[in-house]
Coordinates of C-alpha atoms in Angstrom, one line a residue:
M1 CA 0.1 32.4 -2.4
T2 CA -1.8 34.7 0.0
L3 CA -0.5 35.5 3.5
N4 CA -3.3 33.3 5.0
N5 CA -2.2 30.4 2.9
I6 CA 1.4 30.9 3.7
L7 CA 0.6 31.0 7.5
K8 CA -1.6 28.0 7.1
W9 CA 1.1 26.1 5.2
F10 CA 3.7 27.1 7.8
R11 CA 1.5 26.0 10.7
L12 CA 0.7 22.7 9.0
S13 CA 4.4 22.1 8.3
I14 CA 5.3 22.6 12.0
L15 CA 2.5 20.3 13.0
I16 CA 3.6 17.6 10.6
F17 CA 7.2 18.0 11.8
L18 CA 6.1 17.7 15.4
I19 CA 4.0 14.7 14.8
A20 CA 6.3 12.9 12.4
G21 CA 9.3 13.9 14.4
C22 CA 7.9 12.2 17.4
Q23 CA 7.6 9.0 15.4
S24 CA 11.0 9.2 13.7
T25 CA 13.1 10.4 16.6
P26 CA 13.9 7.6 19.1
K27 CA 12.1 8.3 22.4
V28 CA 13.1 7.2 25.8
E29 CA 10.7 5.8 28.4
A30 CA 9.1 8.3 30.7
P31 CA 10.5 8.6 34.2
K32 CA 9.1 6.2 36.7
S33 CA 6.0 7.3 38.4
D34 CA 6.5 10.3 40.6
P35 CA 4.7 9.7 44.0
S36 CA 3.5 13.3 44.2
A37 CA 2.3 13.3 40.6
Q38 CA 0.6 9.9 41.2
K39 CA -1.2 11.4 44.2
L40 CA -2.5 14.3 42.1
L41 CA -3.6 11.9 39.4
N42 CA -5.5 9.8 41.9
Q43 CA -7.2 12.9 43.1
V44 CA -8.2 13.7 39.4
Q45 CA -9.6 10.2 38.9
A46 CA -11.6 10.4 42.2
L47 CA -13.0 13.8 41.4
L48 CA -14.0 12.7 37.9
K49 CA -15.7 9.6 39.4
S50 CA -17.7 11.7 41.8
G51 CA -18.8 14.1 39.1
K52 CA -16.7 17.0 40.3
Q53 CA -15.5 18.0 36.8
A54 CA -14.2 21.5 37.5
A55 CA -12.1 20.4 40.5
A56 CA -10.8 17.5 38.5
Y57 CA -9.7 19.8 35.7
R58 CA -8.0 22.2 38.1
T59 CA -6.1 19.4 39.7
A60 CA -5.1 18.0 36.3
S61 CA -3.8 21.4 35.2
K62 CA -1.8 21.6 38.5
L63 CA -0.2 18.2 37.7
V64 CA 0.8 19.2 34.2
K65 CA 2.4 22.4 35.4
A66 CA 4.2 20.9 38.4
Y67 CA 5.3 17.6 36.9
P68 CA 5.4 18.0 33.1
E69 CA 8.1 15.3 32.6
S70 CA 6.2 12.7 34.7
L71 CA 4.5 9.6 33.5
E72 CA 1.3 10.7 35.0
A73 CA 1.3 14.0 33.1
E74 CA 0.2 12.2 29.9
E75 CA -3.1 11.2 31.4
A76 CA -3.6 14.7 32.8
Y77 CA -3.1 16.2 29.3
L78 CA -5.7 13.9 28.0
V79 CA -8.1 14.8 30.8
L80 CA -7.7 18.5 30.1
A81 CA -8.0 17.9 26.3
T82 CA -11.3 16.1 27.0
Q83 CA -12.4 19.1 29.1
H84 CA -11.9 21.5 26.1
Q85 CA -13.7 19.1 23.8
K86 CA -16.7 19.1 26.0
R87 CA -16.6 22.9 26.2
S88 CA -16.5 23.1 22.4
D89 CA -13.1 24.7 22.5
P90 CA -11.2 22.6 19.9
V91 CA -8.3 25.1 19.5
K92 CA -7.2 24.8 23.1
C93 CA -7.7 21.0 22.9
K94 CA -5.5 20.9 19.9
V95 CA -2.7 23.1 21.5
L96 CA -2.7 20.8 24.6
L97 CA -2.4 17.6 22.5
E98 CA 0.4 19.1 20.4
S99 CA 2.3 19.9 23.6
L100 CA 1.8 16.3 24.8
I101 CA 3.0 14.8 21.5
K102 CA 6.1 16.9 21.2
R103 CA 7.4 15.7 24.6
P104 CA 10.5 13.4 24.1
Y105 CA 8.8 10.4 25.6
Q106 CA 6.9 7.5 24.2
L107 CA 3.2 7.9 24.5
Q108 CA 1.4 5.4 26.8
S109 CA -1.9 5.9 25.0
P110 CA -0.9 6.9 21.4
Y111 CA -4.2 6.0 19.8
M112 CA -6.1 8.2 22.3
A113 CA -3.7 11.1 21.8
Y114 CA -3.7 11.0 18.0
S115 CA -7.4 10.3 17.6
M116 CA -8.3 13.2 19.9
L117 CA -5.9 15.5 18.1
G118 CA -7.6 14.5 14.8
D119 CA -11.1 15.2 16.3
C120 CA -10.0 18.6 17.6
S121 CA -8.3 19.6 14.4
S122 CA -11.3 18.6 12.4
A123 CA -13.6 20.6 14.7
S124 CA -11.4 23.6 14.2
S125 CA -11.6 23.2 10.4
D126 CA -8.0 22.2 10.1
T127 CA -8.6 19.3 7.7
E128 CA -5.0 18.7 6.8
A129 CA -3.9 18.4 10.5
A130 CA -6.9 16.2 11.2
I131 CA -5.9 13.8 8.4
S132 CA -2.3 13.7 9.6
A133 CA -3.4 12.9 13.1
F134 CA -6.0 10.3 12.1
E135 CA -3.4 8.6 9.8
L136 CA -1.1 8.2 12.8
A137 CA -4.0 7.0 15.0
Q138 CA -4.8 4.4 12.3
K139 CA -1.2 3.1 12.4
V140 CA -1.1 2.6 16.1
A141 CA -4.7 1.4 16.6
K142 CA -4.8 -2.2 18.0
E143 CA -8.5 -2.7 18.8
P144 CA -10.8 -3.3 15.9
Q145 CA -13.3 -0.7 17.1
H146 CA -10.5 1.9 17.1
V147 CA -9.5 0.9 13.5
L148 CA -13.1 1.1 12.5
S149 CA -13.6 4.5 14.1
V150 CA -10.6 6.3 12.8
S151 CA -10.8 4.8 9.3
A152 CA -14.4 5.9 9.0
K153 CA -13.3 9.5 9.9
L154 CA -10.5 9.4 7.3
F155 CA -13.0 8.2 4.7
K156 CA -15.2 11.2 5.3
L157 CA -12.4 13.7 5.3
Y158 CA -10.7 12.4 2.2
K159 CA -14.1 12.3 0.4
E160 CA -14.8 15.9 1.3
R161 CA -11.4 16.9 -0.2
G162 CA -12.2 15.0 -3.4
Q163 CA -9.4 12.4 -2.7
I164 CA -11.7 9.5 -3.6
G165 CA -9.0 6.9 -4.0
K166 CA -7.6 7.6 -0.5
S167 CA -11.1 7.7 1.0
L168 CA -11.8 4.2 -0.3
I169 CA -8.5 2.9 1.1
S170 CA -9.6 4.2 4.5
L171 CA -13.1 2.7 4.1
K172 CA -11.6 -0.6 3.2
A173 CA -9.7 -0.6 6.4
A174 CA -12.9 0.0 8.3
Y175 CA -14.8 -2.6 6.3
E176 CA -12.2 -5.3 7.1
V177 CA -12.6 -5.0 10.9
A178 CA -16.3 -4.0 11.1
P179 CA -18.8 -6.4 12.7
E180 CA -21.2 -8.1 10.3
S181 CA -24.0 -5.8 11.3
Q182 CA -22.1 -2.8 9.9
K183 CA -20.5 -4.3 6.9
R184 CA -23.5 -3.8 4.6
N185 CA -23.7 -0.1 5.3
L186 CA -19.9 0.4 4.7
L187 CA -20.1 -1.7 1.5
E188 CA -22.9 0.4 0.1
A189 CA -21.1 3.6 1.0
G190 CA -18.0 2.4 -0.9
L191 CA -20.0 1.3 -3.9
R192 CA -21.8 4.6 -4.1
T193 CA -18.6 6.5 -3.8
A194 CA -16.9 4.6 -6.6
E195 CA -20.0 4.8 -8.8
F196 CA -20.8 8.4 -8.5
Q197 CA -17.8 10.3 -7.2
M198 CA -14.7 8.8 -8.7
T199 CA -13.5 10.3 -12.0
L200 CA -12.7 8.0 -14.9
P201 CA -9.0 8.8 -14.6
E202 CA -9.1 7.9 -10.9
I203 CA -10.8 4.6 -11.7
S204 CA -8.3 3.7 -14.4
E205 CA -5.4 4.3 -11.9
S206 CA -7.1 2.1 -9.3
E207 CA -6.5 -1.5 -10.3
D208 CA -5.5 -2.5 -6.8
S209 CA -7.4 -5.6 -5.6
S210 CA -7.1 -4.2 -2.1
L211 CA -10.0 -1.9 -2.9
Y212 CA -12.3 -4.7 -4.0
P213 CA -15.3 -4.9 -3.9
F214 CA -15.8 -1.1 -3.9
L215 CA -14.4 -0.5 -7.4
S216 CA -16.9 -2.8 -9.2
P217 CA -19.4 -0.1 -10.2
G218 CA -16.5 2.3 -11.1
Y219 CA -15.0 -0.3 -13.4
L220 CA -18.4 -0.9 -15.0
R221 CA -18.8 2.9 -15.7
L222 CA -15.3 3.0 -17.2
S223 CA -16.0 0.0 -19.4
R224 CA -19.2 1.7 -20.7
W225 CA -17.1 4.8 -21.5
Y226 CA -14.6 2.7 -23.5
L227 CA -17.5 1.1 -25.3
D228 CA -18.8 4.5 -26.3
Q229 CA -15.3 5.4 -27.6
G230 CA -15.2 2.2 -29.6
N231 CA -12.3 0.8 -27.6
T232 CA -13.6 -2.7 -27.1
S233 CA -10.3 -4.2 -25.8
K234 CA -10.1 -1.8 -22.9
A235 CA -13.9 -2.1 -22.3
R236 CA -13.4 -5.9 -22.1
R237 CA -10.6 -5.5 -19.6
Y238 CA -12.7 -3.4 -17.2
L239 CA -15.7 -5.5 -17.6
Q240 CA -13.6 -8.5 -16.4
L241 CA -12.4 -6.4 -13.5
T242 CA -16.0 -5.5 -12.6
V243 CA -16.8 -9.2 -12.3
E244 CA -13.6 -10.0 -10.4
A245 CA -14.1 -7.1 -7.9
Y246 CA -17.5 -8.2 -6.8
P247 CA -18.7 -11.4 -8.4
E248 CA -22.0 -11.7 -6.6
S249 CA -23.2 -8.1 -7.4
Q250 CA -25.6 -6.6 -9.9
Y251 CA -22.6 -4.9 -11.5
A252 CA -21.0 -8.2 -12.2
E253 CA -24.2 -9.4 -13.7
E254 CA -24.4 -6.4 -16.1
A255 CA -20.7 -6.8 -16.9
S256 CA -21.1 -10.5 -17.8
E257 CA -24.0 -9.6 -20.1
L258 CA -21.9 -6.9 -21.8
L259 CA -19.0 -9.4 -22.2
N260 CA -21.3 -11.8 -23.9
Q261 CA -22.5 -9.1 -26.2
L262 CA -18.9 -8.2 -27.0
S263 CA -18.2 -11.8 -27.9
S264 CA -21.3 -11.9 -30.1
R265 CA -20.7 -8.6 -31.8
E266 CA -17.2 -9.5 -32.7
R267 CA -18.5 -12.5 -34.7
V268 CA -19.4 -11.1 -38.2
E269 CA -20.8 -12.5 -41.4
P270 CA -19.3 -10.0 -43.9
N271 CA -21.8 -10.6 -46.7
R272 CA -24.8 -10.3 -44.4
I273 CA -26.4 -6.8 -44.2
G274 CA -29.2 -5.8 -41.8
V275 CA -32.2 -3.7 -42.7
I276 CA -34.6 -1.9 -40.4
L277 CA -37.6 -0.5 -42.1
P278 CA -41.4 0.1 -41.5
L279 CA -42.8 -2.6 -43.6
S280 CA -46.3 -2.4 -42.0
G281 CA -48.4 0.5 -40.8
K282 CA -48.5 4.1 -42.0
Y283 CA -45.0 4.1 -43.6
A284 CA -45.1 0.7 -45.2
K285 CA -45.2 1.9 -48.8
I286 CA -42.0 4.0 -48.3
G287 CA -40.4 1.1 -46.4
Y288 CA -40.9 -1.3 -49.3
K289 CA -39.7 1.2 -51.9
T290 CA -36.5 1.5 -49.8
L291 CA -36.1 -2.3 -49.4
Y292 CA -36.4 -2.7 -53.2
G293 CA -33.5 -0.3 -53.8
I294 CA -31.3 -2.2 -51.4
Q295 CA -32.2 -5.5 -53.0
L296 CA -31.3 -4.2 -56.4
A297 CA -27.9 -2.9 -55.3
L298 CA -27.0 -6.3 -53.7
G299 CA -28.1 -8.3 -56.7
I300 CA -30.9 -10.1 -54.9
A301 CA -33.9 -8.4 -56.6
P302 CA -36.6 -10.5 -58.3
G303 CA -35.1 -12.3 -61.2
E304 CA -31.5 -11.9 -59.9
E305 CA -31.6 -14.4 -57.1
G306 CA -28.8 -16.9 -56.7
R307 CA -26.1 -14.9 -58.3
S308 CA -25.0 -12.7 -55.4
P309 CA -23.0 -13.7 -52.2
Y310 CA -25.0 -11.1 -50.2
S311 CA -28.0 -11.7 -48.1
L312 CA -30.3 -9.5 -46.0
R313 CA -31.7 -9.8 -42.5
I314 CA -34.8 -7.7 -42.4
I315 CA -36.6 -6.2 -39.3
D316 CA -40.0 -4.7 -39.7
S317 CA -40.0 -1.8 -37.2
E318 CA -43.7 -0.9 -37.8
G319 CA -42.5 2.7 -37.4
N320 CA -42.0 1.9 -33.6
P321 CA -38.8 3.3 -32.1
G322 CA -38.7 0.6 -29.5
L323 CA -39.0 -2.2 -32.0
A324 CA -36.3 -0.5 -34.2
R325 CA -33.9 -0.4 -31.2
R326 CA -34.4 -4.0 -30.3
G327 CA -34.0 -4.8 -34.0
V328 CA -30.5 -3.5 -34.0
E329 CA -29.6 -5.7 -31.1
R330 CA -31.0 -8.8 -32.8
L331 CA -29.2 -8.0 -36.1
V332 CA -25.8 -7.6 -34.3
L333 CA -26.0 -10.2 -31.6
E334 CA -27.9 -13.0 -33.4
D335 CA -27.6 -12.3 -37.1
K336 CA -24.0 -11.1 -37.0
V337 CA -24.6 -8.5 -39.8
I338 CA -21.6 -6.4 -40.8
G339 CA -23.6 -3.2 -41.2
I340 CA -27.2 -1.8 -41.1
I341 CA -29.3 0.3 -43.4
G342 CA -32.4 1.8 -42.0
G343 CA -34.1 4.4 -39.8
L344 CA -36.5 6.3 -42.1
I345 CA -38.6 8.2 -39.5
G346 CA -37.2 10.7 -37.0
R347 CA -37.6 8.9 -33.6
E348 CA -37.1 5.5 -35.1
A349 CA -33.9 6.7 -36.8
Q350 CA -32.6 8.1 -33.6
E351 CA -33.0 4.8 -31.7
V352 CA -31.4 2.9 -34.6
A353 CA -28.5 5.3 -34.5
S354 CA -27.9 5.3 -30.8
K355 CA -28.1 1.5 -30.4
S356 CA -25.9 1.0 -33.5
Q357 CA -23.3 3.3 -31.9
E358 CA -23.5 1.5 -28.6
L359 CA -23.0 -1.9 -30.2
G360 CA -20.3 -0.7 -32.6
V361 CA -22.0 -1.5 -35.9
P362 CA -21.9 0.9 -38.9
V363 CA -25.4 2.2 -39.8
I364 CA -26.5 4.3 -42.8
T365 CA -29.6 6.1 -41.8
L366 CA -32.1 7.5 -44.3
S367 CA -33.9 10.0 -42.1
Q368 CA -33.7 13.8 -42.4
K369 CA -33.9 14.2 -38.6
A370 CA -31.4 16.9 -37.4
G371 CA -28.3 15.9 -35.6
L372 CA -28.4 12.1 -36.3
T373 CA -24.7 11.7 -37.2
Q374 CA -23.7 13.5 -34.0
T375 CA -24.7 10.3 -32.2
G376 CA -21.2 8.9 -32.9
D377 CA -18.7 7.7 -35.4
Y378 CA -20.6 4.5 -36.4
V379 CA -23.6 6.6 -37.6
F380 CA -23.7 7.7 -41.3
R381 CA -26.5 9.3 -43.3
N382 CA -27.7 9.3 -46.8
A383 CA -30.5 11.8 -47.0
L384 CA -31.3 15.2 -48.2
T385 CA -31.5 16.9 -44.8
S386 CA -33.9 19.7 -43.9
E387 CA -31.0 22.1 -43.4
M388 CA -29.6 21.4 -46.9
Q389 CA -33.0 21.9 -48.6
V390 CA -33.9 25.1 -46.7
A391 CA -30.6 26.7 -47.2
A392 CA -30.7 26.0 -51.0
L393 CA -34.3 27.2 -51.4
V394 CA -33.9 30.4 -49.5
D395 CA -30.6 31.2 -51.3
L396 CA -32.3 30.6 -54.6
F397 CA -35.2 32.9 -53.9
I398 CA -33.3 35.8 -52.3
S399 CA -29.9 35.7 -54.1
Q400 CA -31.1 34.6 -57.6
L401 CA -34.8 35.4 -57.9
N402 CA -34.7 38.6 -55.8
K403 CA -37.8 37.5 -53.8
K404 CA -37.6 38.6 -50.1
K405 CA -41.2 38.4 -48.8
F406 CA -42.3 35.0 -47.6
A407 CA -45.3 33.3 -46.0
L408 CA -45.6 29.8 -44.4
L409 CA -48.5 27.3 -44.5
F410 CA -47.5 24.1 -42.7
P411 CA -48.9 21.0 -40.9
N412 CA -48.7 20.8 -37.1
D413 CA -46.4 17.7 -37.1
A414 CA -42.7 17.1 -36.6
Y415 CA -41.9 17.4 -40.3
G416 CA -43.9 20.6 -40.9
T417 CA -42.7 22.4 -37.7
E418 CA -39.0 21.5 -38.3
Y419 CA -38.9 22.7 -41.8
S420 CA -40.9 25.9 -41.0
N421 CA -38.7 26.8 -38.1
L422 CA -35.6 26.3 -40.3
F423 CA -37.1 28.2 -43.1
W424 CA -38.1 31.1 -40.9
D425 CA -34.6 31.4 -39.4
E426 CA -32.9 31.1 -42.7
V427 CA -35.1 33.9 -44.3
L428 CA -34.4 36.3 -41.5
A429 CA -30.6 35.4 -41.5
R430 CA -30.5 36.4 -45.2
G431 CA -32.3 39.6 -44.8
G432 CA -35.8 38.5 -45.9
E433 CA -39.2 38.9 -44.3
I434 CA -41.8 36.5 -43.0
R435 CA -45.1 38.3 -43.7
A436 CA -47.6 35.6 -42.6
A437 CA -47.7 32.1 -41.1
Q438 CA -50.5 29.6 -40.6
I439 CA -50.5 26.1 -39.1
Y440 CA -53.1 23.4 -39.9
D441 CA -54.0 19.9 -38.6
P442 CA -52.0 17.2 -40.4
K443 CA -55.3 15.3 -40.9
E444 CA -57.0 18.3 -42.5
T445 CA -58.7 17.7 -45.9
D446 CA -60.5 21.1 -46.3
F447 CA -57.9 23.9 -46.2
R448 CA -60.3 26.8 -46.8
Q449 CA -60.2 28.0 -43.2
G450 CA -56.4 27.8 -42.9
I451 CA -55.9 29.7 -46.1
Q452 CA -58.5 32.4 -45.2
K453 CA -56.6 32.9 -41.9
L454 CA -53.4 33.2 -43.8
V455 CA -54.6 36.0 -46.0
G456 CA -56.9 37.9 -43.6
L457 CA -60.3 36.6 -44.9
Y458 CA -61.3 34.6 -41.8
H459 CA -61.5 37.3 -39.0
K460 CA -63.2 40.0 -41.0
E461 CA -63.9 42.0 -37.9
D462 CA -60.2 42.8 -37.9
R463 CA -60.8 44.7 -41.1
A464 CA -64.0 46.4 -40.1
D465 CA -63.2 49.8 -41.5
E466 CA -62.1 48.4 -44.8
L467 CA -65.2 46.2 -45.0
K468 CA -67.4 49.2 -44.2
A469 CA -65.8 51.3 -47.0
R470 CA -66.1 48.5 -49.5
L471 CA -69.7 47.9 -48.6
K472 CA -70.5 51.6 -49.2
I473 CA -68.9 51.4 -52.6
W474 CA -70.7 48.2 -53.4
N475 CA -74.1 49.6 -52.3
Q476 CA -73.6 52.6 -54.5
A477 CA -72.9 50.4 -57.5
H478 CA -75.9 48.2 -56.8
N479 CA -78.6 50.8 -55.9
Q480 CA -82.4 50.2 -55.7
A481 CA -82.8 50.7 -59.4
H482 CA -81.0 47.5 -60.1
G483 CA -83.1 45.6 -57.6
R484 CA -82.2 43.9 -54.4
K485 CA -78.9 41.8 -54.6
E486 CA -77.1 39.7 -52.0
I487 CA -73.7 41.0 -50.8
P488 CA -70.9 38.8 -52.2
N489 CA -68.6 36.8 -49.9
D490 CA -65.5 38.0 -51.6
I491 CA -66.1 41.7 -51.1
L492 CA -62.9 41.8 -49.1
P493 CA -59.8 40.8 -51.2
P494 CA -57.1 38.6 -49.7
I495 CA -54.1 40.3 -48.2
V496 CA -51.3 38.9 -50.3
D497 CA -48.2 40.9 -49.3
F498 CA -45.8 38.0 -49.9
E499 CA -44.1 36.7 -53.0
V500 CA -43.4 33.1 -51.9
L501 CA -45.5 30.6 -50.0
F502 CA -43.6 27.7 -48.4
I503 CA -45.6 24.6 -47.8
P504 CA -43.6 21.7 -46.3
D505 CA -46.0 18.9 -46.8
S506 CA -46.7 15.9 -49.1
A507 CA -48.0 15.9 -52.7
R508 CA -51.3 14.7 -51.4
A509 CA -51.8 17.7 -49.1
V510 CA -50.5 20.2 -51.7
G511 CA -52.9 18.7 -54.2
Q512 CA -55.7 20.0 -52.1
I513 CA -54.1 23.2 -50.9
A514 CA -53.1 24.6 -54.3
P515 CA -56.6 24.7 -55.9
M516 CA -58.0 26.2 -52.6
L517 CA -55.4 29.0 -52.9
A518 CA -56.7 29.8 -56.4
Y519 CA -60.3 29.7 -55.2
N520 CA -59.5 32.3 -52.5
D521 CA -57.8 34.5 -55.2
V522 CA -54.3 34.1 -53.8
Q523 CA -52.6 34.9 -57.1
S524 CA -49.1 35.8 -58.3
V525 CA -47.4 33.8 -55.6
T526 CA -44.7 31.2 -56.1
L527 CA -45.3 28.0 -54.2
A528 CA -42.2 26.4 -52.6
G529 CA -41.8 23.0 -51.2
T530 CA -39.5 20.2 -50.2
S531 CA -38.1 17.1 -52.0
L532 CA -41.5 15.5 -51.2
W533 CA -42.8 17.4 -54.2
N534 CA -40.4 15.7 -56.6
T535 CA -42.9 13.2 -57.9
N536 CA -45.4 13.1 -60.8
D537 CA -48.0 12.4 -58.2
L538 CA -48.0 16.2 -57.3
I539 CA -48.8 17.1 -60.9
R540 CA -51.5 14.4 -61.1
R541 CA -53.2 15.8 -57.9
A542 CA -52.7 19.6 -58.3
G543 CA -52.4 20.0 -62.1
Q544 CA -52.2 23.6 -63.3
F545 CA -52.3 25.0 -59.8
V546 CA -48.7 24.0 -59.1
E547 CA -47.3 25.5 -62.3
G548 CA -44.2 27.5 -61.6
S549 CA -43.7 26.0 -58.1
I550 CA -40.1 25.5 -56.9
F551 CA -38.4 22.8 -54.8
V552 CA -35.0 21.1 -54.5
D553 CA -33.8 17.6 -54.7
T554 CA -30.7 15.7 -55.7
F555 CA -32.0 14.6 -59.1
Q556 CA -34.9 15.0 -61.5
A557 CA -37.2 12.1 -61.1
N558 CA -38.8 12.2 -64.5
S559 CA -35.8 13.4 -66.5
D560 CA -34.7 11.4 -69.5
S561 CA -31.3 10.9 -68.0
F562 CA -32.8 9.3 -64.9
L563 CA -35.5 7.3 -66.6
N564 CA -33.1 5.9 -69.2
S565 CA -30.3 5.2 -66.7
P566 CA -29.1 1.6 -66.2
F567 CA -30.4 1.9 -62.6
S568 CA -33.9 2.9 -63.6
K569 CA -34.2 0.3 -66.4
R570 CA -32.9 -2.5 -64.2
F571 CA -35.2 -1.5 -61.4
K572 CA -38.3 -1.3 -63.6
Q573 CA -37.4 -4.7 -65.0
S574 CA -37.3 -6.3 -61.5
F575 CA -40.1 -4.5 -59.8
G576 CA -42.4 -3.3 -62.6
Y577 CA -42.4 0.4 -61.9
A578 CA -40.1 3.4 -62.2
P579 CA -38.1 4.3 -59.1
D580 CA -37.8 7.6 -57.5
T581 CA -36.0 9.2 -54.5
F582 CA -36.5 6.5 -51.9
E583 CA -35.3 3.7 -54.2
L584 CA -32.3 5.7 -55.4
R585 CA -31.0 6.6 -51.9
A586 CA -31.5 3.1 -50.6
Y587 CA -29.6 1.7 -53.7
D588 CA -26.7 4.1 -53.1
S589 CA -26.5 3.2 -49.4
A590 CA -26.3 -0.5 -50.1
M591 CA -23.7 0.2 -52.9
L592 CA -21.5 2.0 -50.3
I593 CA -21.4 -1.0 -48.0
K594 CA -21.1 -3.5 -50.9
N595 CA -18.2 -1.6 -52.4
F596 CA -16.1 -1.7 -49.3
V597 CA -16.9 -5.3 -48.3
D598 CA -16.0 -6.4 -51.8
R599 CA -12.6 -4.7 -51.2
G600 CA -11.9 -6.5 -48.0
A601 CA -13.7 -4.6 -45.2
T602 CA -14.7 -7.8 -43.3
T603 CA -14.9 -6.3 -39.8
R604 CA -17.3 -3.6 -38.5
S605 CA -14.5 -1.3 -37.4
R606 CA -12.8 -1.6 -40.8
L607 CA -16.1 -0.9 -42.6
K608 CA -16.7 2.2 -40.4
E609 CA -13.3 3.5 -41.4
E610 CA -13.8 2.9 -45.1
L611 CA -17.3 4.5 -45.1
A612 CA -15.9 7.6 -43.3
G613 CA -13.4 8.1 -46.1
A614 CA -15.7 7.2 -49.0
N615 CA -14.9 9.2 -52.2
G616 CA -15.8 8.3 -55.8
V617 CA -17.9 5.3 -55.0
K618 CA -20.2 4.5 -58.0
G619 CA -23.8 5.2 -57.2
A620 CA -27.0 5.0 -59.3
M621 CA -26.6 8.5 -60.9
F622 CA -23.3 10.0 -59.7
A623 CA -20.2 9.2 -57.6
L624 CA -20.7 9.1 -53.9
K625 CA -18.6 11.0 -51.3
M626 CA -18.8 11.1 -47.5
S627 CA -18.4 14.5 -45.7
R628 CA -16.4 15.0 -42.5
N629 CA -19.8 14.8 -40.7
R630 CA -20.5 11.4 -42.2
E631 CA -23.2 12.7 -44.5
V632 CA -23.3 11.5 -48.1
I633 CA -22.6 14.5 -50.3
R634 CA -24.8 14.8 -53.3
P635 CA -25.4 17.8 -55.7
L636 CA -28.7 19.7 -55.3
V637 CA -30.8 20.8 -58.2
A638 CA -33.6 23.4 -58.1
L639 CA -36.7 22.0 -59.8
T640 CA -39.9 23.6 -61.1
I641 CA -43.1 22.5 -62.8
R642 CA -43.5 23.8 -66.3
N643 CA -46.1 22.6 -68.8
Q644 CA -47.1 19.8 -66.3
K645 CA -43.6 18.4 -66.2
I646 CA -40.9 18.5 -63.5
V647 CA -37.9 20.3 -65.1
P648 CA -34.7 22.1 -63.8
Q649 CA -35.6 25.6 -62.6

């Protein structure tokens, strides 16, 4: 403790002793009025009335010195203290009032003395002394306006010190005696304080109905925090207190709505599972492929109806994040589903995840969007994430294939930029080099310009000296004797100083890019992609131009083991075509939920706990296990295209 703090503490202790001592030590009445002192006091009052302030103060000072033990001395002290207040000398004011209070007599105007001492202490930045004085003034105040005034001052001082609970106690005292014209302002001040300045621990310790209605927004905030933590019992308690504290408020209205949601969400149909997928619009094809995998897992695929206790409640998100979010609410509150599968696209998946966490329903998302499972402990994911793929690809090229020079050609959309940024960072982190990078419009169909920019064929002026030298050689080889010939467009060769070209795009786009690379003489480069390449559609579109390309996935879509698996055979029998990645992940996700519901997980909280500890659950091709980050762990395999077939690398 510093010397200043020690002195401050000592001075405060003396003041508290003096003030408290005056209250605890029995005091005798002041002597009867002294005629001489009364005469001087009459003069003081007359001088003040006539506006002769200086003369009045001199006379009051004379009275205090000559008759300090008299009854009249108290009023003289107060007059002098008022003088120092007006002269902005709070220290002298404070000293005078402390002298008055420590006299062994009962105060005739205790409220006046204590409240003035509080004002002077506050003006001299002695907050502790001000609070002590105002608290005494509050105790002796008789008039409502006095209670209102001193309580409002205590509210302000306590709030400045961060003692929000005590500040609200003082404000409540002011609120109870305030005229109707002032009550609204005091109420709003209390509500704002509880809503924005009280800490959650302070709110939880303030279950005193004497602080109603101020605590209503604080209780609502605390209940939302408990909902986020998944503690519905405590959330319910504070929602009820929100309503009780201020029934006619907007806070009570919100709390009542949340209480209704809690009641609805606690009612569950264990064999009913929710699905949120884009079944119309741009992503409808993927949406239906996913839905079919879920139906097969639950035994409700075409030809299998009527034999399963499970049913689906399906929401078409149309790829719209807002519709997806509202879909979660409907599935939980109206359809009473035990869990949800869905969220294929980034923003849609984020909305599904956040609303599921808020409502306390387990959700298995299928999106690769980064950070999804960080939303909360009700959010799980079954997807090959961008981080997983990029790390595996770069490790393969640098550590196993000894290729360290890379280039990027990617679409200007969320998927392309996310993968390219991750790839770039991973290459540099592992000691590799990025030699070139080129972006293109996601709607592009002619990739000639983008490829020419990538390999230095577009801005030929940047290679002017080289072009001049090559033209000279060409002209010498094609002199006048051979006749006039047109200069070829490919007189400049492409600059291919990289070994691997990473293209994070679909089979459709790569089917157009790969032939254009060959056309522009980009040779001896390994093409690399994402799991989107794990489809025979890539071979159909790009043919020989993707021979030797490399990508990663969790399984080989056209392998005999996959095509002849019970899963693939059963799927093809029900839906008439061979499944691939989307169907398999959807099937596995539904199998995870089905496995635990079959084993007795009939509440959402129990299902959440079981999913978090999943290990060895039978999937379509291999046993399923959940990581500590609530990601389904699946082995990755490096794939390549050899002789127009997708095979292990």
